[in-house]
């Protein structure tokens, strides 16, 4: 150790220099307090032995100035004095001294004290280093959380959540939320909405949310059904998340043209269908385990079908809402939420009222869980979904004549849903993207007829009940897996006309066909969810004709010239 | 707090947690069922003295189910209060475990 000795008596200085030097210490000598302060700064000793009474500056003052210089370094100061008065000794400590030894001193005791202070000093250095390291880790952790949060928000914010009239509240309990809300419009003008609640909070939940958002947005944009998205989400989460981590979720498909909603709830509180006239008219409880728990074969994708009525609002929320606690530890509860809905007189203020009632209930209690609440005012959203796109002005259609043919074998039908792929191709053709919603609907209906009824011989009357929907798709999967023979041929022909152009879609399947002389053209049948295909297509295109034994259909769709 | 009992014939391991079945007993619970080198054929979680379960708790049950080979009949959740049953119902754990 390097030890600074401050004493105005030369004999004392020499004795200490000899004693400490013999123990292996390096000794720096000061003749008074002022010199001690200067040498301390210059030599940076590890320990100071300080006399009390000295000329120029006494030991109290010198100690005070030295201690001001040390910063985070711990340098013990031991007073060595002939005074034994208790008040004086107390004053030494008050001025920053750490210990004292009265003269005449015993060499062994001095040596023991120095050794003890050396140990304390080492301990102090270790603790300081650990504290610095911990502070560094914490700062890096906070920074990484911020970065992760930014990435998460960028990936999750890709949809139409803020454009279509959805009201939502997402209050994370920590920087990184375990809850998510996703909304996107399907090419057919259908809204897909999902709220999810991952196990736990923090980094793992935030990472899990990334593939969910990616799959949801990408598949919706490309025209996949909510059922397909559900299967893919579950498959991805089951494969990537460790057992025990999962995502409770509610998904809604809101179809503006049909005026209906399909709801799937896996592990979240009831989805509420509220109407200002009838109150809370329907609750859709969780009927499935959360996403990421079941193997694909065990997943049920049956959805609750709801026929929408004017004034309907859907409410989806995470358990953070009903489990929010007030200062006495009581939970907000589902009954308070439903009571708030029932007592409301101004539907447009309902969402704000619920939030206000939640805030006043919790009264500043520390939030334990992420709180997510979403309101879908169906009238407003339906109107916006049906409004013509006001973005880019329509471009003139592709002026050339072209024709494209595609033939699908059973293996091809099993491997991929051809509709999004066809739409992807049509989207490359100038002039066609403005029509993609209608073209998607037409193609989707025609392909369903060709595959489900033509190749697989399924009976659509099965779809009359929600249970039937599920049974229908199970049967579809089973028959599709067994399909050995047959094919579907698709031909697209585009012809320029004097004004505008026309697209002809011809689809032929190898099935037995049907009696097309008595097609059901009653559009009202669309609401039943079955037998809706032909009537719906007729309403969207110029001409629909059946050929052969009813296994070939040709649709003519007019593309208007630019205004 | 968690106590673990093996049946005399060694085929069933019973867990008796107390208080909250949440992330705080995760390590203890995992250590308990991993301590036996060979997985036993049946597991029982006695919820008689549990008043709260959260999603981490549900996750622990899924891990136990995986340990038991993924079969519904090998993991029994016993003495569940109506509150616990409600949460298990929302998560549809009835289809994954034997609940009583």
XYZ file of C-alpha atoms in Angstrom:
663
model
C 0.000 0.000 0.000
C 1.037 3.591 -0.497
C 0.578 5.413 2.803
C 0.641 9.195 3.333
C 1.894 10.235 6.779
C 1.171 13.828 7.911
C 2.967 14.912 11.119
C 4.779 18.142 11.982
C 7.312 16.332 14.203
C 10.253 14.962 12.272
C 10.926 12.184 14.785
C 7.380 10.871 14.514
C 7.604 10.952 10.716
C 10.894 9.014 10.702
C 9.600 6.349 13.137
C 6.445 5.750 11.057
C 8.432 5.707 7.824
C 10.701 3.005 9.257
C 7.890 0.921 10.754
C 5.626 1.012 7.695
C 8.539 0.565 5.300
C 9.525 -2.598 7.162
C 5.986 -3.976 6.567
C 6.419 -3.457 2.838
C 4.442 -0.202 2.417
C 5.549 2.794 0.353
C 5.545 5.910 2.560
C 4.972 9.556 1.533
C 5.719 12.195 4.207
C 4.000 15.586 4.756
C 5.102 18.186 7.343
C 1.743 19.882 7.783
C -1.914 19.711 6.707
C -1.505 21.909 3.652
C 1.345 19.798 2.321
C -0.679 16.660 3.066
C -3.532 17.872 0.842
C -1.117 18.724 -1.977
C 0.754 15.383 -1.720
C -2.513 13.477 -1.558
C -3.537 14.900 -4.914
C -0.089 14.290 -6.391
C 0.648 10.802 -5.015
C -2.857 9.268 -4.796
C -2.070 7.172 -1.673
C -4.255 4.258 -0.532
C -4.375 5.267 3.150
C -3.610 8.361 5.259
C -2.195 8.586 8.813
C -2.993 12.076 10.090
C -1.690 14.044 13.059
C -4.223 16.408 14.635
C -2.333 19.567 15.605
C -0.120 20.910 12.791
C 0.936 24.385 11.558
C -0.550 25.921 8.370
C -3.544 23.568 8.404
C -4.717 21.203 11.144
C -5.698 17.551 10.696
C -9.468 18.236 10.727
C -9.302 20.656 7.795
C -6.795 18.550 5.843
C -8.993 15.447 6.239
C -12.060 17.341 5.086
C -10.262 18.549 1.918
C -8.774 15.108 1.225
C -12.158 13.392 1.533
C -13.582 15.902 -0.946
C -10.986 14.740 -3.481
C -11.510 10.988 -3.247
C -14.712 10.768 -5.298
C -15.934 7.176 -5.552
C -12.529 5.848 -4.362
C -12.443 4.912 -0.673
C -9.286 6.107 1.113
C -9.317 5.534 4.903
C -7.914 8.299 7.145
C -6.576 7.205 10.570
C -5.983 9.961 13.105
C -2.883 9.495 15.266
C -3.065 11.845 18.250
C -1.973 12.339 21.857
C -5.370 13.784 22.771
C -7.682 11.334 24.517
C -10.611 13.696 25.030
C -13.757 11.963 23.678
C -15.158 15.164 22.136
C -12.003 15.654 20.133
C -12.074 12.060 18.875
C -15.734 12.433 17.894
C -14.776 15.590 15.999
C -12.166 13.585 14.030
C -14.878 11.217 12.815
C -17.217 14.138 12.076
C -14.613 15.648 9.747
C -14.407 12.507 7.675
C -11.844 10.495 9.652
C -12.401 6.727 9.654
C -10.463 5.636 12.744
C -8.077 6.905 15.398
C -5.184 5.653 17.473
C -3.898 7.501 20.547
C -0.217 8.151 21.196
C 1.810 6.476 22.467
C 0.743 3.727 20.088
C 1.549 0.056 19.924
C 3.065 -1.071 16.632
C 1.104 -4.325 16.535
C -2.217 -2.493 16.940
C -1.292 0.001 14.201
C -0.352 -2.869 11.895
C -3.675 -4.668 12.648
C -5.666 -1.491 11.964
C -3.944 -0.918 8.634
C -4.586 -4.545 7.633
C -8.267 -4.275 8.647
C -8.720 -1.066 6.626
C -7.048 -2.657 3.650
C -9.617 -5.462 3.742
C -12.488 -2.985 3.969
C -11.009 -1.029 1.109
C -10.833 -4.148 -1.099
C -14.430 -4.958 -0.232
C -15.436 -1.435 -1.170
C -13.631 -1.695 -4.495
C -15.387 -4.998 -5.287
C -18.814 -3.619 -4.408
C -18.201 -0.463 -6.446
C -17.095 -2.472 -9.471
C -20.172 -4.724 -9.192
C -22.437 -1.724 -8.848
C -20.923 -0.145 -11.964
C -21.349 -3.395 -13.856
C -24.949 -3.713 -12.711
C -25.703 -0.142 -13.732
C -24.155 -0.844 -17.120
C -26.278 -3.971 -17.573
C -29.390 -2.134 -16.525
C -28.734 0.723 -18.943
C -28.137 -1.761 -21.775
C -31.285 -3.663 -20.788
C -33.405 -0.510 -20.888
C -31.911 0.439 -24.224
C -32.575 -3.017 -25.683
C -36.143 -2.930 -24.397
C -36.645 0.401 -26.136
C -35.209 -0.932 -29.376
C -37.285 -4.131 -29.115
C -40.367 -2.057 -28.395
C -39.740 0.103 -31.473
C -39.262 -2.947 -33.716
C -42.359 -4.575 -32.270
C -44.456 -1.449 -32.811
C -43.216 -1.093 -36.381
C -44.057 -4.698 -37.243
C -47.414 -4.626 -35.465
C -48.439 -1.225 -36.802
C -48.731 -2.359 -40.421
C -52.500 -2.730 -40.579
C -55.618 -0.594 -40.848
C -56.248 -0.271 -37.110
C -56.352 3.512 -37.253
C -58.163 3.926 -40.569
C -61.331 1.927 -40.452
C -63.163 3.259 -37.394
C -61.986 0.800 -34.738
C -61.757 2.121 -31.172
C -59.030 0.540 -29.112
C -57.060 0.881 -25.902
C -53.750 -0.911 -25.390
C -52.019 -0.221 -22.064
C -48.930 -2.344 -21.441
C -47.930 -3.108 -17.834
C -44.241 -2.729 -18.811
C -42.232 -1.299 -21.717
C -42.867 -4.425 -23.743
C -46.463 -5.504 -24.028
C -47.610 -9.136 -24.121
C -50.890 -8.057 -25.735
C -51.437 -7.223 -29.373
C -54.188 -5.888 -31.636
C -54.021 -6.504 -35.384
C -56.450 -5.345 -38.057
C -56.251 -5.626 -41.829
C -58.639 -5.521 -44.762
C -58.967 -8.545 -46.994
C -59.103 -8.023 -50.783
C -62.860 -8.725 -50.700
C -63.548 -5.815 -48.354
C -63.696 -8.080 -45.337
C -62.092 -6.903 -42.089
C -59.824 -9.297 -40.217
C -59.201 -8.395 -36.576
C -57.222 -10.217 -33.916
C -56.446 -9.505 -30.302
C -53.860 -11.678 -28.573
C -52.456 -12.117 -25.088
C -49.132 -13.944 -24.769
C -48.168 -15.828 -21.625
C -46.231 -13.452 -19.402
C -44.881 -10.083 -20.448
C -41.569 -8.739 -21.647
C -39.132 -9.889 -24.251
C -40.408 -13.429 -24.895
C -43.958 -12.204 -25.435
C -42.775 -9.373 -27.670
C -40.706 -11.742 -29.814
C -43.653 -14.129 -30.158
C -45.806 -11.282 -31.430
C -43.564 -10.660 -34.442
C -44.343 -13.793 -36.508
C -48.012 -13.482 -35.530
C -48.262 -9.966 -36.988
C -46.270 -10.963 -40.039
C -48.449 -13.987 -40.856
C -51.680 -12.112 -40.113
C -50.910 -9.157 -42.394
C -49.252 -11.098 -45.199
C -51.944 -13.775 -45.475
C -54.809 -11.279 -45.180
C -53.335 -9.104 -47.903
C -52.913 -12.088 -50.187
C -56.542 -13.062 -49.725
C -56.377 -16.084 -47.443
C -59.415 -16.798 -45.279
C -59.354 -16.271 -41.527
C -59.552 -20.044 -41.132
C -56.333 -20.515 -43.110
C -54.664 -17.753 -41.108
C -55.766 -19.352 -37.851
C -54.262 -22.706 -38.864
C -50.992 -21.066 -39.928
C -50.736 -18.963 -36.746
C -51.285 -21.995 -34.549
C -48.830 -24.085 -36.554
C -46.147 -21.403 -36.371
C -46.576 -20.745 -32.656
C -46.753 -24.437 -31.797
C -43.523 -24.973 -33.690
C -41.571 -21.936 -32.430
C -42.729 -21.320 -28.861
C -41.427 -23.506 -26.021
C -44.097 -25.584 -24.291
C -45.810 -23.432 -21.718
C -45.673 -20.252 -23.765
C -48.796 -19.595 -25.848
C -51.095 -16.887 -27.157
C -54.711 -16.587 -26.048
C -56.539 -14.925 -28.929
C -59.855 -13.804 -30.373
C -60.238 -13.408 -34.122
C -63.075 -11.721 -35.994
C -63.923 -11.751 -39.678
C -66.346 -8.914 -40.437
C -67.954 -9.298 -43.854
C -69.526 -6.024 -44.968
C -71.299 -7.416 -48.034
C -72.942 -10.280 -46.183
C -73.539 -8.192 -43.071
C -72.136 -10.891 -40.839
C -69.275 -11.605 -38.495
C -67.498 -14.863 -37.733
C -65.821 -15.089 -34.329
C -63.214 -17.528 -32.983
C -62.213 -17.327 -29.319
C -59.345 -19.364 -27.887
C -58.592 -18.596 -24.257
C -59.781 -14.986 -23.940
C -62.815 -13.604 -22.070
C -66.173 -13.663 -23.907
C -66.433 -11.560 -27.055
C -69.512 -9.360 -26.539
C -72.052 -8.411 -29.202
C -73.809 -5.308 -27.948
C -76.733 -3.462 -29.436
C -78.116 -0.210 -28.067
C -81.629 -1.595 -28.501
C -81.179 -5.110 -27.166
C -78.244 -4.602 -24.778
C -75.582 -7.270 -24.655
C -77.371 -9.618 -27.050
C -74.706 -12.279 -27.477
C -71.564 -13.525 -25.731
C -69.082 -15.684 -27.570
C -67.134 -17.647 -24.953
C -63.739 -19.235 -25.425
C -64.271 -22.615 -27.066
C -60.681 -23.503 -27.882
C -57.289 -23.689 -26.164
C -55.012 -20.729 -26.920
C -52.916 -20.633 -30.116
C -49.671 -22.587 -29.936
C -50.995 -25.356 -27.667
C -52.568 -27.922 -29.978
C -51.132 -29.882 -32.876
C -52.599 -28.946 -36.234
C -54.740 -32.091 -36.366
C -56.419 -31.239 -33.041
C -57.181 -27.590 -33.807
C -60.869 -26.721 -34.269
C -61.451 -23.804 -36.611
C -65.233 -23.686 -36.303
C -66.415 -20.125 -35.800
C -69.478 -18.563 -34.266
C -71.419 -16.907 -37.096
C -73.270 -13.727 -36.155
C -75.764 -11.985 -38.422
C -75.190 -8.286 -37.813
C -78.019 -5.920 -36.987
C -77.996 -2.117 -37.284
C -76.348 -0.593 -34.221
C -74.290 -3.686 -33.380
C -70.948 -3.180 -31.669
C -68.445 -5.939 -30.913
C -66.242 -5.813 -27.824
C -63.043 -7.825 -27.503
C -60.747 -7.579 -24.506
C -57.906 -9.287 -22.676
C -58.261 -10.565 -19.107
C -56.248 -7.517 -17.977
C -59.527 -5.554 -18.215
C -61.652 -7.712 -15.930
C -58.752 -8.563 -13.603
C -57.727 -4.913 -13.082
C -57.690 -4.320 -9.317
C -58.831 -1.381 -7.200
C -56.819 -0.238 -4.122
C -58.621 -2.791 -1.876
C -57.715 -5.670 -4.204
C -61.156 -6.279 -5.797
C -61.301 -7.011 -9.516
C -63.179 -4.931 -12.108
C -64.960 -8.073 -13.293
C -67.081 -8.950 -16.292
C -70.304 -7.913 -14.552
C -69.130 -4.289 -14.141
C -68.226 -4.212 -17.813
C -71.607 -5.565 -18.946
C -73.401 -3.265 -16.492
C -71.591 -0.304 -18.063
C -72.705 -1.442 -21.523
C -76.290 -1.916 -20.413
C -76.586 1.443 -18.660
C -75.256 3.429 -21.610
C -77.541 5.931 -23.341
C -75.177 7.323 -25.978
C -73.620 4.448 -27.970
C -71.006 6.718 -29.549
C -69.618 7.564 -26.121
C -69.738 3.986 -24.859
C -66.082 3.135 -25.423
C -64.873 6.250 -23.588
C -67.331 5.574 -20.777
C -65.950 2.065 -20.228
C -62.374 3.369 -20.130
C -63.345 6.157 -17.718
C -65.124 3.689 -15.450
C -62.056 1.376 -15.506
C -59.741 4.290 -14.673
C -61.879 5.512 -11.793
C -62.220 1.928 -10.485
C -58.484 1.198 -10.382
C -57.818 4.685 -8.948
C -54.107 4.638 -9.732
C -53.442 1.095 -8.463
C -50.247 -0.262 -10.063
C -51.232 -2.140 -13.223
C -50.340 -5.855 -12.989
C -51.236 -6.996 -16.485
C -51.497 -5.575 -19.994
C -54.940 -4.091 -20.581
C -56.445 -4.348 -24.055
C -59.946 -3.327 -25.092
C -61.299 -3.080 -28.653
C -64.644 -1.824 -29.923
C -65.906 -2.482 -33.447
C -68.787 -0.149 -34.328
C -70.060 -2.431 -37.108
C -72.192 0.156 -38.984
C -69.278 2.566 -39.381
C -66.768 -0.139 -40.325
C -69.175 -1.735 -42.799
C -69.739 1.635 -44.482
C -65.986 2.270 -44.746
C -65.331 -1.238 -46.091
C -67.951 -0.746 -48.806
C -66.852 2.787 -49.727
C -65.044 2.860 -53.070
C -61.323 3.271 -52.651
C -60.502 6.929 -52.760
C -56.763 6.474 -53.071
C -55.135 6.314 -56.518
C -57.328 7.238 -59.503
C -58.082 4.206 -61.687
C -55.592 3.630 -64.472
C -56.704 2.625 -67.975
C -56.936 -1.151 -68.326
C -54.173 -3.111 -69.952
C -54.735 -2.455 -73.666
C -53.560 -5.799 -74.950
C -55.385 -8.993 -75.582
C -54.112 -11.876 -73.501
C -55.098 -15.337 -72.383
C -53.907 -17.527 -69.551
C -54.722 -21.143 -68.745
C -54.060 -23.137 -65.648
C -54.768 -26.758 -64.859
C -54.810 -28.035 -61.280
C -54.301 -31.667 -60.313
C -55.376 -33.064 -56.899
C -51.811 -32.611 -55.650
C -51.837 -28.959 -56.716
C -55.209 -28.361 -55.035
C -53.875 -29.928 -51.840
C -50.652 -27.943 -51.926
C -51.972 -24.427 -52.340
C -55.126 -22.313 -52.367
C -55.020 -21.141 -56.007
C -57.143 -18.003 -55.496
C -54.504 -15.819 -53.765
C -51.956 -16.998 -56.337
C -54.226 -16.027 -59.260
C -54.991 -12.700 -57.627
C -51.282 -12.089 -57.214
C -50.875 -12.493 -60.968
C -53.886 -10.306 -61.818
C -52.524 -7.612 -59.495
C -49.522 -7.246 -61.782
C -51.793 -6.253 -64.685
C -52.331 -2.479 -64.887
C -55.957 -1.493 -64.464
C -56.949 -4.650 -62.618
C -55.963 -3.857 -58.987
C -58.933 -1.477 -58.672
C -61.180 -4.468 -59.283
C -59.335 -6.912 -57.058
C -61.989 -7.120 -54.357
C -64.727 -8.103 -56.773
C -62.455 -10.368 -58.807
C -61.337 -12.076 -55.638
C -64.911 -12.753 -54.588
C -65.828 -14.101 -58.002
C -62.727 -16.319 -58.236
C -63.104 -17.542 -54.671
C -66.760 -18.509 -55.174
C -66.104 -20.215 -58.494
C -63.137 -22.137 -57.119
C -65.110 -23.218 -54.064
C -67.846 -24.559 -56.325
C -65.340 -26.336 -58.563
C -63.311 -27.911 -55.755
C -65.807 -28.429 -52.919
C -68.827 -29.448 -54.982
C -67.270 -30.533 -58.264
C -64.201 -32.498 -57.159
C -65.131 -33.365 -53.572
C -68.920 -33.688 -53.893
C -69.628 -31.841 -50.640
C -73.157 -30.751 -49.739
C -73.262 -27.058 -48.815
C -76.477 -27.466 -46.795
C -74.173 -28.749 -44.051
C -73.149 -25.134 -43.490
C -76.584 -24.124 -42.127
C -75.435 -24.233 -38.493
C -72.196 -23.142 -36.816
C -71.497 -26.761 -35.843
C -72.140 -27.696 -39.463
C -69.497 -25.227 -40.613
C -66.908 -27.066 -38.612
C -68.170 -30.450 -39.755
C -68.172 -29.217 -43.358
C -64.518 -28.201 -43.219
C -63.482 -31.388 -41.434
C -65.193 -33.418 -44.116
C -63.585 -31.201 -46.773
C -60.121 -31.804 -45.327
C -60.754 -35.550 -45.144
C -62.019 -35.840 -48.729
C -59.278 -33.580 -50.063
C -56.630 -35.776 -48.446
C -58.150 -38.824 -50.188
C -58.627 -37.191 -53.615
C -56.841 -39.149 -56.345
C -58.469 -38.214 -59.672
C -59.915 -35.145 -61.304
C -58.789 -31.680 -62.210
C -59.853 -28.045 -62.365
C -59.069 -25.959 -65.438
C -59.015 -22.201 -65.231
C -58.853 -19.894 -68.249
C -58.621 -16.125 -68.068
C -59.174 -14.130 -71.272
C -58.766 -10.394 -71.526
C -60.104 -8.538 -74.590
C -59.887 -4.771 -75.208
C -63.180 -3.211 -76.312
C -63.992 0.089 -77.947
C -64.396 1.548 -74.477
C -62.694 -0.361 -71.651
C -62.137 -4.100 -71.804
C -63.573 -7.342 -70.545
C -62.184 -10.245 -68.581
C -63.657 -13.687 -69.093
C -63.134 -16.299 -66.399
C -63.873 -19.871 -67.377
C -63.605 -22.631 -64.821
C -64.222 -26.277 -65.582
C -64.062 -29.152 -63.138
C -64.111 -32.889 -63.784
C -67.078 -33.400 -61.428
C -70.606 -34.515 -62.252
C -71.958 -30.936 -62.623
C -75.465 -29.835 -61.544
C -78.816 -28.839 -63.026
C -78.123 -25.237 -63.943
C -81.543 -24.709 -65.461
C -82.855 -24.090 -61.947
C -80.100 -22.042 -60.294
C -80.968 -20.304 -57.073
C -80.656 -16.635 -57.948
C -82.292 -15.361 -54.778
C -79.700 -13.011 -53.277
C -81.391 -13.255 -49.890
C -80.111 -16.822 -49.703
C -76.652 -15.345 -49.275
C -77.376 -14.708 -45.623
C -77.769 -18.357 -44.836
C -74.122 -18.926 -45.631
C -74.894 -21.702 -48.088
C -75.933 -21.759 -51.725
C -74.845 -18.162 -51.877
C -72.292 -18.534 -54.582
C -74.184 -18.141 -57.820
C -76.416 -15.294 -56.669
C -73.441 -13.405 -55.308
C -71.413 -13.831 -58.503
C -74.389 -12.741 -60.652
C -74.586 -9.519 -58.685
C -70.913 -8.757 -59.280
C -70.443 -9.485 -62.977
C -72.083 -8.828 -66.315
C -72.858 -12.346 -67.420
C -72.724 -15.842 -65.966
C -73.263 -18.891 -68.159
C -73.085 -22.617 -67.451
C -71.984 -25.123 -70.009
C -71.847 -28.867 -70.463
C -73.553 -30.783 -67.652
C -73.096 -27.846 -65.283
C -69.431 -28.557 -64.593
C -68.214 -25.562 -66.585
C -68.968 -21.952 -65.779
C -68.059 -18.804 -67.687
C -68.212 -15.332 -66.170
C -67.795 -12.069 -68.068
C -66.529 -9.131 -66.076
C -66.442 -5.624 -67.588
C -63.519 -3.327 -66.837
C -64.663 0.259 -67.169
C -62.380 2.722 -68.928
C -60.880 5.510 -66.850
C -63.216 8.499 -66.441
C -44.834 -23.543 -1.408
C -44.989 -26.995 -2.918
C -44.956 -30.519 -1.497
C -44.545 -33.598 -3.674
C -45.669 -37.138 -2.821
C -45.079 -40.343 -4.733
C -47.678 -43.117 -4.484
C -46.453 -46.324 -2.717
C -46.309 -48.226 -6.025
C -44.370 -45.352 -7.611
C -46.752 -44.865 -10.554
C -48.255 -41.495 -9.549
C -46.561 -38.296 -8.504
C -48.803 -35.852 -6.632
C -48.047 -32.132 -6.365
C -49.623 -30.111 -3.587
C -48.977 -26.422 -4.194
C -50.233 -23.785 -1.779
C -51.376 -20.208 -2.470
C -50.810 -18.883 -5.970
C -50.018 -21.208 -8.870
C -47.972 -18.754 -10.899
C -44.515 -17.963 -12.266
C -43.014 -17.710 -8.773
C -43.124 -21.469 -8.195
C -42.109 -22.275 -11.797
C -38.567 -23.387 -10.911
C -39.653 -25.344 -7.863
C -42.384 -27.108 -9.838
C -40.094 -27.927 -12.743
C -37.357 -29.211 -10.406
C -39.941 -31.376 -8.639
C -41.072 -33.314 -11.699
C -37.636 -33.489 -13.247
C -36.041 -34.890 -10.101
C -37.246 -38.399 -10.893
C -34.989 -39.681 -13.651
C -37.834 -41.595 -15.344
C -41.178 -39.873 -15.870
C -43.878 -41.613 -13.797
C -46.944 -42.839 -15.634
C -49.445 -40.520 -13.908
C -49.329 -37.051 -12.411
C -51.791 -35.369 -10.099
C -51.866 -31.664 -9.233
C -53.963 -31.047 -6.117
C -55.497 -27.561 -6.413
C -57.224 -27.840 -3.006
C -55.082 -25.099 -1.474
C -54.637 -22.917 -4.554
C -56.720 -19.768 -4.859
C -55.219 -18.273 -7.997
C -53.706 -19.497 -11.273
C -52.247 -17.298 -14.024
C -51.073 -17.937 -17.558
C -47.593 -18.946 -16.388
C -49.338 -21.528 -14.209
C -51.258 -22.803 -17.228
C -47.946 -22.980 -19.070
C -46.454 -25.119 -16.283
C -49.357 -27.559 -16.637
C -48.667 -27.829 -20.381
C -45.018 -28.632 -19.654
C -46.102 -31.322 -17.198
C -48.475 -32.721 -19.833
C -45.593 -32.864 -22.284
C -43.524 -34.709 -19.683
C -46.392 -37.204 -19.317
C -46.357 -37.922 -23.034
C -49.142 -35.546 -24.074
C -51.986 -37.780 -22.966
C -55.145 -36.343 -21.428
C -55.610 -39.187 -18.968
C -52.130 -39.033 -17.467
C -52.418 -35.627 -15.798
C -55.194 -35.139 -13.256
C -56.074 -31.720 -11.893
C -57.884 -32.411 -8.620
C -59.910 -30.412 -6.079
C -60.227 -27.361 -8.337
C -62.333 -24.511 -6.900
C -65.032 -22.998 -9.116
C -62.739 -20.015 -9.756
C -59.874 -22.267 -10.931
C -62.311 -24.317 -13.021
C -63.550 -21.131 -14.694
C -60.031 -20.194 -15.766
C -59.313 -23.753 -16.947
C -62.573 -23.649 -18.924
C -61.672 -20.326 -20.621
C -58.331 -21.822 -21.695
C -60.197 -25.012 -22.730
C -57.878 -27.128 -20.644
C -60.720 -29.631 -20.179
C -59.781 -30.989 -23.551
C -56.145 -31.449 -22.486
C -56.364 -32.620 -18.855
C -58.643 -34.620 -16.602
C -60.212 -31.962 -14.373
C -62.077 -32.694 -11.157
